[in-house]
CSV table of C-alpha atoms and ligand atoms in Angstrom, one decimal:
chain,number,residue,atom,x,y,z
A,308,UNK,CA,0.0,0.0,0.0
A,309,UNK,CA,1.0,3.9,-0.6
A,310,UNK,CA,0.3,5.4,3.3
A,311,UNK,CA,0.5,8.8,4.9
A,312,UNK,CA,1.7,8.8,7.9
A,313,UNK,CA,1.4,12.8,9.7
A,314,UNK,CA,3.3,14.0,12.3
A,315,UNK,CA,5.5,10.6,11.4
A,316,UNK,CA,8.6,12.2,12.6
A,317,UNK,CA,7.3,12.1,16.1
A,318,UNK,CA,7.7,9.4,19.0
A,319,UNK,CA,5.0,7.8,17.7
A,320,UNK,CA,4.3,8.6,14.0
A,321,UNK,CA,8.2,7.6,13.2
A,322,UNK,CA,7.6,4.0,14.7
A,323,UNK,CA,4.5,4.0,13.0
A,324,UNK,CA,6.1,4.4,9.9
A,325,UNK,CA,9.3,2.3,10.0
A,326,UNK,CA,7.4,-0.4,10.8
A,327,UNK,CA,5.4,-0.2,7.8
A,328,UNK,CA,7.9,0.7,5.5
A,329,UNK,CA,9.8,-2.8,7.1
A,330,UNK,CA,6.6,-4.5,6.0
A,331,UNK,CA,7.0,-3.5,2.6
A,332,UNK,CA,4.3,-0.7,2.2
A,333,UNK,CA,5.6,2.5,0.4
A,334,UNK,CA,5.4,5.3,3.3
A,335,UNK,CA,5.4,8.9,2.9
A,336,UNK,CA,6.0,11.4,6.3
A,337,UNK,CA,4.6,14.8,6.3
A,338,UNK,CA,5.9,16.8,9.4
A,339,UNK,CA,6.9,20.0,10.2
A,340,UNK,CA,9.5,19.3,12.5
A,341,UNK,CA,8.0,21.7,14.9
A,342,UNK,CA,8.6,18.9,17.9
A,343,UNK,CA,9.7,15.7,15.2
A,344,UNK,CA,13.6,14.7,14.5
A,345,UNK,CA,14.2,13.5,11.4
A,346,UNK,CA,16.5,11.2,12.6
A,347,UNK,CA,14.3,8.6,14.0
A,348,UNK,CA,12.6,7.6,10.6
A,349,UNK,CA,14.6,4.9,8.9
A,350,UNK,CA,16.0,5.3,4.7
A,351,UNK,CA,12.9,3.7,3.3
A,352,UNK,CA,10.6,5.8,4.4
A,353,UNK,CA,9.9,8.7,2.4
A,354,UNK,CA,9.9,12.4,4.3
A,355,UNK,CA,8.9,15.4,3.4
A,356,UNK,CA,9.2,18.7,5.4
A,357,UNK,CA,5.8,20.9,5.6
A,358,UNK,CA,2.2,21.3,7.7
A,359,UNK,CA,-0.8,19.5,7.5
A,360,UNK,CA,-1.8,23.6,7.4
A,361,UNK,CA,-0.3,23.6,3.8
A,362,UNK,CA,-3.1,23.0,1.5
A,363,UNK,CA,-1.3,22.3,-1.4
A,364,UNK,CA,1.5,20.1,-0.1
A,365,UNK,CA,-1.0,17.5,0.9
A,366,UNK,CA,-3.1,17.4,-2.4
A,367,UNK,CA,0.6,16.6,-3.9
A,368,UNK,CA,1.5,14.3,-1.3
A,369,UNK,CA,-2.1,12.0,-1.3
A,370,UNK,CA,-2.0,11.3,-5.0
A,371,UNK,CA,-2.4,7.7,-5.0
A,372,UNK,CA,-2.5,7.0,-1.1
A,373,UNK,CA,-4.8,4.5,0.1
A,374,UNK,CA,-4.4,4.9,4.0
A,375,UNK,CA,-3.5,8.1,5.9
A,376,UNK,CA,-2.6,8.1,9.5
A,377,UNK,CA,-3.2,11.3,11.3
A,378,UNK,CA,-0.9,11.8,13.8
A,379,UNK,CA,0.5,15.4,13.1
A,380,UNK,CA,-0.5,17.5,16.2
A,381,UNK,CA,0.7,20.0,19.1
A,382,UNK,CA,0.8,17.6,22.4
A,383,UNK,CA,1.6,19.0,25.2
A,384,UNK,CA,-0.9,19.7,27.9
A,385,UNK,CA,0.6,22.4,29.8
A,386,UNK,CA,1.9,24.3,26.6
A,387,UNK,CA,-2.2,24.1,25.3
A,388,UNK,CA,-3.0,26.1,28.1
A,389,UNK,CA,-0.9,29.1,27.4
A,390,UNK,CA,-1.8,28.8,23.4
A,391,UNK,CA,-4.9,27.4,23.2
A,392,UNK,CA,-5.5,29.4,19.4
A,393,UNK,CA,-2.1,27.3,18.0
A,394,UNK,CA,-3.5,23.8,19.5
A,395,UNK,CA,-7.2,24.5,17.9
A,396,UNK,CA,-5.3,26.2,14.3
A,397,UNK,CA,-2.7,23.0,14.2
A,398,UNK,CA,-5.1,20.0,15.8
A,399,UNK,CA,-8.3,20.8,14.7
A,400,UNK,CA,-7.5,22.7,11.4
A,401,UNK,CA,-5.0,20.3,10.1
A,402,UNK,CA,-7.2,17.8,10.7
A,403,UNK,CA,-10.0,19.5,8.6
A,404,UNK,CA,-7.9,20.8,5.8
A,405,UNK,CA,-6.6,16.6,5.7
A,406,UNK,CA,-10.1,15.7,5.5
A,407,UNK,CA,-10.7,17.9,3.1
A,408,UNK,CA,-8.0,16.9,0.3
A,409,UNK,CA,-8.8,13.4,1.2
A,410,UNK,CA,-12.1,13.9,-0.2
A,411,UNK,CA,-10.7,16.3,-3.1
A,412,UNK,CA,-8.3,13.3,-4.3
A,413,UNK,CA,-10.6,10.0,-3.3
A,414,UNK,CA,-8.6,8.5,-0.6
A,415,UNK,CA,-10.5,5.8,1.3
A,416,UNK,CA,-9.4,5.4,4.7
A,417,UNK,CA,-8.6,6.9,8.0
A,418,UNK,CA,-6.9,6.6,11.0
A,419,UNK,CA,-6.5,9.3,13.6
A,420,UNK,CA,-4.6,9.1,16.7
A,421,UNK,CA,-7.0,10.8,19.4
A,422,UNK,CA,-6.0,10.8,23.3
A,423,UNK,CA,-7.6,9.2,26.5
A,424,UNK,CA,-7.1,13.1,27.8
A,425,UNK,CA,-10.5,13.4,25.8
A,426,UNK,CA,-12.3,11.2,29.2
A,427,UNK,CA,-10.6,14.0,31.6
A,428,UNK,CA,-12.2,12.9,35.5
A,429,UNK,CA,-14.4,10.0,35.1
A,430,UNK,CA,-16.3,8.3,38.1
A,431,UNK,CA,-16.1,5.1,36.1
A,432,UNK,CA,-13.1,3.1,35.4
A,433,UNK,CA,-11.7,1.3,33.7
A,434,UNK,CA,-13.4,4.5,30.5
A,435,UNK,CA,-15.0,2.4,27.9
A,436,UNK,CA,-15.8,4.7,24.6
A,437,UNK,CA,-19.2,5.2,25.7
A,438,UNK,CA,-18.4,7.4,28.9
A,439,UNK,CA,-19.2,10.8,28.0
A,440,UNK,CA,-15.8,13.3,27.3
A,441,UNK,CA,-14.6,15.5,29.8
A,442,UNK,CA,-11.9,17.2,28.5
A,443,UNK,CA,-10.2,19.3,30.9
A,444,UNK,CA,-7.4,21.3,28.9
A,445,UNK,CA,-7.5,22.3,24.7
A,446,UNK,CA,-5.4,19.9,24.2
A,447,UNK,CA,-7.8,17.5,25.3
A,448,UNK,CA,-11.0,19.7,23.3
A,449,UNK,CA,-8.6,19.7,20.4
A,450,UNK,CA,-8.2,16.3,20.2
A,451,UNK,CA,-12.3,15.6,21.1
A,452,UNK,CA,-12.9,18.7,18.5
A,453,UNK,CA,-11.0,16.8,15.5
A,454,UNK,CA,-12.6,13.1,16.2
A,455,UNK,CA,-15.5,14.6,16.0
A,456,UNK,CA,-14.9,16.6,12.5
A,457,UNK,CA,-13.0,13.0,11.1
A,458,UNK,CA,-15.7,11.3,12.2
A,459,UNK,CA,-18.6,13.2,10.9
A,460,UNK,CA,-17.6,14.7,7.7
A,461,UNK,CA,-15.8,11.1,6.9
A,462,UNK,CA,-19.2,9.5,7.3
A,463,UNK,CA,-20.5,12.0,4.8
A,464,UNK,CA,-17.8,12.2,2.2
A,465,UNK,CA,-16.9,8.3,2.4
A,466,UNK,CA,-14.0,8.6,4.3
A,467,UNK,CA,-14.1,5.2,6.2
A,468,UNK,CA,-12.4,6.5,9.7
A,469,UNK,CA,-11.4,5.0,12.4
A,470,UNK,CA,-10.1,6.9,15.9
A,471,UNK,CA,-7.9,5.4,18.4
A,472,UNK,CA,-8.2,7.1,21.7
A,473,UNK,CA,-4.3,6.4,22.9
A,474,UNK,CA,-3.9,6.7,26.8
A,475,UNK,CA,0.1,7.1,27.9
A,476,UNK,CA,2.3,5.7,25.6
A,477,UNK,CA,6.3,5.0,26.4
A,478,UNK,CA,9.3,3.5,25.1
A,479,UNK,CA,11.9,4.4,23.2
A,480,UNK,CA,12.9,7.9,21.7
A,481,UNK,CA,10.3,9.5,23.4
A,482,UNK,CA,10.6,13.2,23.0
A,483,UNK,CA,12.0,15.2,26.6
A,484,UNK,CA,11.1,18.6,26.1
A,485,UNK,CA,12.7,20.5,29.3
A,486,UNK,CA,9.3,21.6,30.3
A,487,UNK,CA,6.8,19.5,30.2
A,488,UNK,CA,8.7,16.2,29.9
A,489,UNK,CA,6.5,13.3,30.3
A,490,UNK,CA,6.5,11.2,33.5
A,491,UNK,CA,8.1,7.9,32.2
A,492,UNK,CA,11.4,9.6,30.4
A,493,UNK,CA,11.3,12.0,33.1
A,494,UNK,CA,11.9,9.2,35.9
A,495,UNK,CA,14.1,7.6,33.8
A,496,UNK,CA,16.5,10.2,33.2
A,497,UNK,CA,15.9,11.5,36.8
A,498,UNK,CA,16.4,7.3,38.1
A,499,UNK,CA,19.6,7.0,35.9
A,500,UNK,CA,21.5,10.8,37.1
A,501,UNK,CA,22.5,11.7,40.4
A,502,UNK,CA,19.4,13.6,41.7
A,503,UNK,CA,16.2,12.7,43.0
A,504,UNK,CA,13.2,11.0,41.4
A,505,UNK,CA,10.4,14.3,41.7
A,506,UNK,CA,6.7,13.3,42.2
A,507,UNK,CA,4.3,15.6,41.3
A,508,UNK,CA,1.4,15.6,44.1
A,509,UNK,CA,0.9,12.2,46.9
A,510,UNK,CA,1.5,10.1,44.2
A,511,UNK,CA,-1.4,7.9,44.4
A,512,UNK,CA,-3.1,9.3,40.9
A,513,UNK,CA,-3.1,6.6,38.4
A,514,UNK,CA,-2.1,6.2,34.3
A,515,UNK,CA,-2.6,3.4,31.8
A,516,UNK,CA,0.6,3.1,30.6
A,517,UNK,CA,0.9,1.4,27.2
A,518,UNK,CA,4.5,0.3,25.5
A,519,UNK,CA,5.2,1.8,21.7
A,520,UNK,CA,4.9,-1.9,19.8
A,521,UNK,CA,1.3,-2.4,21.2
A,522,UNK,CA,0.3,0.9,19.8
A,523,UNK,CA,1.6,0.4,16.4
A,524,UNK,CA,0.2,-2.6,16.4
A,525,UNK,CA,-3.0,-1.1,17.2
A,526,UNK,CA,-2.1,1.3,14.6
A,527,UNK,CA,-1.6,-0.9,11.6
A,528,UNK,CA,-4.5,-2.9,12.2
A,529,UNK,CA,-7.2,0.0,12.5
A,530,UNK,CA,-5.6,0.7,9.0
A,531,UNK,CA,-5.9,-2.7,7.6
A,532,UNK,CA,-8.7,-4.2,8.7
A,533,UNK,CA,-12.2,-3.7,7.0
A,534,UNK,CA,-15.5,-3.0,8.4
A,535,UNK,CA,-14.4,-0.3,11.1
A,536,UNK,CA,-14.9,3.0,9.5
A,537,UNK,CA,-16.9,5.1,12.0
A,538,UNK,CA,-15.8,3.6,14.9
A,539,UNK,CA,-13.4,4.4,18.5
A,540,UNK,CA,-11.3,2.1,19.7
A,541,UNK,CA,-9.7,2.9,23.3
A,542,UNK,CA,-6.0,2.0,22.8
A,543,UNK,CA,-4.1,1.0,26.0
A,544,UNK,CA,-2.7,-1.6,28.7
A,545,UNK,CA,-6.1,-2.2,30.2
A,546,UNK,CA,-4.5,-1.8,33.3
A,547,UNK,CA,-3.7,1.6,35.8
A,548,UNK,CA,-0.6,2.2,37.8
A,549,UNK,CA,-0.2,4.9,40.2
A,550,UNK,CA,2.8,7.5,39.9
A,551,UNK,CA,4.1,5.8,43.1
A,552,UNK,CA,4.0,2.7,42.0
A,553,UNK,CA,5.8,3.7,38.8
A,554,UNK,CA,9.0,5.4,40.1
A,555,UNK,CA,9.6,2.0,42.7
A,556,UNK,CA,9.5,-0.4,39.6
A,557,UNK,CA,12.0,2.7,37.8
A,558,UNK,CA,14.4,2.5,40.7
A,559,UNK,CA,14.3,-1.1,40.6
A,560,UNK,CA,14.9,-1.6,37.2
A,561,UNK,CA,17.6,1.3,36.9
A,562,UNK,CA,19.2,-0.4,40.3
A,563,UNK,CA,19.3,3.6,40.9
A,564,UNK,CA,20.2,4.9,44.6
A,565,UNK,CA,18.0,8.0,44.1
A,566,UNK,CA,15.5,9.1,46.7
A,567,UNK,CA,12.2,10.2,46.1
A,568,UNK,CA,10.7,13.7,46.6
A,569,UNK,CA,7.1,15.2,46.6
A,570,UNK,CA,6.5,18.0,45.1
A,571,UNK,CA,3.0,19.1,46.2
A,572,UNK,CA,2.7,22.0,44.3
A,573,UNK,CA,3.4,20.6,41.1
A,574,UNK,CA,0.6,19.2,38.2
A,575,UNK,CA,-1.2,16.1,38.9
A,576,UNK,CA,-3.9,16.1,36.2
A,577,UNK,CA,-6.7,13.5,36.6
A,578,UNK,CA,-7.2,11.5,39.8
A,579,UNK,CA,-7.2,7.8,37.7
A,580,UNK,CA,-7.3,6.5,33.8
A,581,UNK,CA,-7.5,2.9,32.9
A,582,UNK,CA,-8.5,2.2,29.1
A,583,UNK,CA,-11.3,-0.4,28.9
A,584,UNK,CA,-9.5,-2.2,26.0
A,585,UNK,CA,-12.6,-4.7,25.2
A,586,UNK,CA,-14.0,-3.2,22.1
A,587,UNK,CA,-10.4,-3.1,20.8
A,588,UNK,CA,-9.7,-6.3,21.4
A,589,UNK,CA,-13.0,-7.7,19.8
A,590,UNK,CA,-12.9,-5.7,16.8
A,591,UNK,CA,-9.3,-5.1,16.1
A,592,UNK,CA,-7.8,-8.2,17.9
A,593,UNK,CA,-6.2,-5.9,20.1
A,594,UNK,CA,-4.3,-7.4,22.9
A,595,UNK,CA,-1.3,-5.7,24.8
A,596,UNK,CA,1.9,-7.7,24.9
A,597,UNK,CA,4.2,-6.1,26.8
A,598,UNK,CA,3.6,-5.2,30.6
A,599,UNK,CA,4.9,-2.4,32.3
A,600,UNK,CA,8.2,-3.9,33.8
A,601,UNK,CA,9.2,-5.3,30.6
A,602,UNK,CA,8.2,-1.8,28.2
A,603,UNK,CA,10.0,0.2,31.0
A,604,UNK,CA,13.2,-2.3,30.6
A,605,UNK,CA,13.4,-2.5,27.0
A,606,UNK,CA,13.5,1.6,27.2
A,607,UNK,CA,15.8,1.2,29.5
A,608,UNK,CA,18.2,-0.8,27.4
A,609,UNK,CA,17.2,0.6,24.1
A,610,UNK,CA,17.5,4.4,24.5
A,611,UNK,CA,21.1,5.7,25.0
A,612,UNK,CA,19.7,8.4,27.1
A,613,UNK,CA,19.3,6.7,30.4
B,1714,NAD,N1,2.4,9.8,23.2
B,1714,NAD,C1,1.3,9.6,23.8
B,1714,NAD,O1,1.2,9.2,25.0
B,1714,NAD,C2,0.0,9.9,23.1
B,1714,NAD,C3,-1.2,9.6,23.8
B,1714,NAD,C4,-2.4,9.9,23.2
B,1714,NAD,C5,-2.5,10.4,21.9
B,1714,NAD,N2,-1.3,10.7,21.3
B,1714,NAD,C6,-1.4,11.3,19.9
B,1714,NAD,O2,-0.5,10.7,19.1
B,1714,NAD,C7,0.0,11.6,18.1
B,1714,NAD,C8,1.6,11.6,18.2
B,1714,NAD,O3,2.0,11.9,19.5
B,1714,NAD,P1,3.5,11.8,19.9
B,1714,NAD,O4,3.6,11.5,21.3
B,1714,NAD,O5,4.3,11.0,18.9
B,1714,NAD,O6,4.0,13.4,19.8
B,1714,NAD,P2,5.1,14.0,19.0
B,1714,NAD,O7,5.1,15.5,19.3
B,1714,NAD,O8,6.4,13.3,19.1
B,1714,NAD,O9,4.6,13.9,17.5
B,1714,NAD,C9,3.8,14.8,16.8
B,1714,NAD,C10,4.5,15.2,15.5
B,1714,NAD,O10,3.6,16.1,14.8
B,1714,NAD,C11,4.5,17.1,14.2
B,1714,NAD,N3,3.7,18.3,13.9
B,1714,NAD,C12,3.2,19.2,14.8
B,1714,NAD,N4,2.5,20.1,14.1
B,1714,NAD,C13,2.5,19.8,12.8
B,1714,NAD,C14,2.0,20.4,11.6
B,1714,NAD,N5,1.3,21.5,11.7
B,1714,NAD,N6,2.2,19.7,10.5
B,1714,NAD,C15,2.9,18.6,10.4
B,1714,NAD,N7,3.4,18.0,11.5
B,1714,NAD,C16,3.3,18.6,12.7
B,1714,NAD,C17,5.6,17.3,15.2
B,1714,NAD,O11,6.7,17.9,14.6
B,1714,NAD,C18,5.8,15.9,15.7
B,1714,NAD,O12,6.8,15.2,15.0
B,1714,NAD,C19,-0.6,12.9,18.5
B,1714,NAD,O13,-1.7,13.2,17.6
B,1714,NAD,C20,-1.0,12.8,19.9
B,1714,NAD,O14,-2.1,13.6,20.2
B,1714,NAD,C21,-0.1,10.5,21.8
């Protein structure tokens, strides 16, 4: 297959692609670099510098695709607070102006990485799709803002489209930015120097923590399998682990001597998310491979960083 992958220069988007492009598929990247590194994507894959904001780039890059993934986007939380206007321009326009030259040039099919930020505080856990959103940053409406658009106007124009809601992803290569680094790198680099490992609140809020591989997995089969267009899939571990819990099996797997702070002051987020993976792993096959211990030690060993 010819496939777009957006935002394929990112942590997730450039494992997304090198592993298609390994399974033979001809992959194009379209990414602005704004947060992406060229140097994660491997020589078969095909790149090209630009925005999904840059109308005609992309009706010259989908001639004769037959899958786009969509995971060109601002992420981080914090950062949406300060510019919510960017995050609605970038995540919910880019998303609209892809929809629209996917239409324009007759490509098929659809799959667009959406976040389990969209749940916000739910009474409920683990979320299943039907709980209603309650998204409490732009990032989080952003994201809620362009399922909505892929979904709706891809039932109307034919755009078979499916949305993964993606809860916390980690592994290798994933992106550090000084300041809003996210928790698993952030313990990890913190486990592996000579400071201390800094928890944000009592520790007892929770995360579904989900390695790379089972994502792109996830990935490549909401793109390949038939029948799914107009559906959510919640992508994750199935299971929740508090921040405590997190940083003891971090400074047991880094055999690291560092103690650990409480920083009351700083960002917790949401009291609890745990994915309820069923729906996934009825209609998609979906089921996660790697646990926690074994994701955070293959990070460990495969990224120079730590
Ligand atoms: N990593 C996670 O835990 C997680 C969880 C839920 C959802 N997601 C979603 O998965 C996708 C990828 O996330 P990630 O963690 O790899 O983040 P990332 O920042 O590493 O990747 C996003 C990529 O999009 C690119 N980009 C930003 N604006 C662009 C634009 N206007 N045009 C083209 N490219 C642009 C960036 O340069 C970057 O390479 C995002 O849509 C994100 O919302 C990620």
């Amino acid at each position: 297959m010819r496939i777009l992958v957006t935002g394929g220069a990112g942590f997730l988007g450039s494992a997304l692609a090198n592993t298609l492009a390994q399974q033979g598929h001809e992959v194009l990247v379209v990414d602005d670099l704004s947060a992406g590194d060229l140097t994660r994507l491997h020589k078969q894959v095909l790149f090209h510098r630009g925005s999904v904001l840059d109308r005609p780039k992309l009706w010259t890059l989908l001639h004769g695709v037959e899958c786009v993934y969509h995971l060109a986007a601002r992420v981080l939380v914090a950062e949406s607070i300060l510019y919510p206007y960017d995050y609605n321009k970038v995540n919910v326009g880019g998303t609209v102006m892809l929809l629209e030259a996917m239409r324009d040039l007759g490509i098929p099919r659809l799959v667009i990485a959406s976040s389990g930020a969209i749940y916000g505080e739910q009474n409920e856990q683990p979320i299943s799709e039907a709980a209603p959103p309650n998204p409490r940053s732009p990032y989080a409406v952003s994201k809620l803002a362009a399922e909505y658009y892929a979904q709706t106007i891809g039932a109307i124009w034919g755009i078979a489209t499916t949305t993964l809601r993606i809860f916390n992803v980690y592994g290798p290569g994933q992106s550090l930015p000084p300041s809003h680094p996210p928790v698993v790198p952030r313990f990890l680099q913190q486990a592996s120097g000579d400071g201390s490992v800094v928890i944000f609140g009592d520790g007892t809020q929770t995360r579904d923590f989900v390695y790379l591989d089972d994502v792109v997995t996830a990935l490549i089969t909401a793109g390949t399998t038939d029948g799914i267009g107009g559906q959510t899939f919640n992508i994750g571990s199935g299971r929740d682990t508090s921040i405590n819990q997190l940083s003891k099996i971090i400074l047991a797997i880094t055999k690291s001597e560092s103690n650990i702070i409480y920083n009351a002051a700083g960002s917790v987020g949401v009291s609890r998310l745990q994915a309820n993976i069923t729906a996934a792993q009825k209609y998609l096959g979906y089921t996660p491979q790697v646990s926690l211990e074994s994701g955070l030690r293959q990070t460990l060993h495969a990224d120079a960083r730590f």
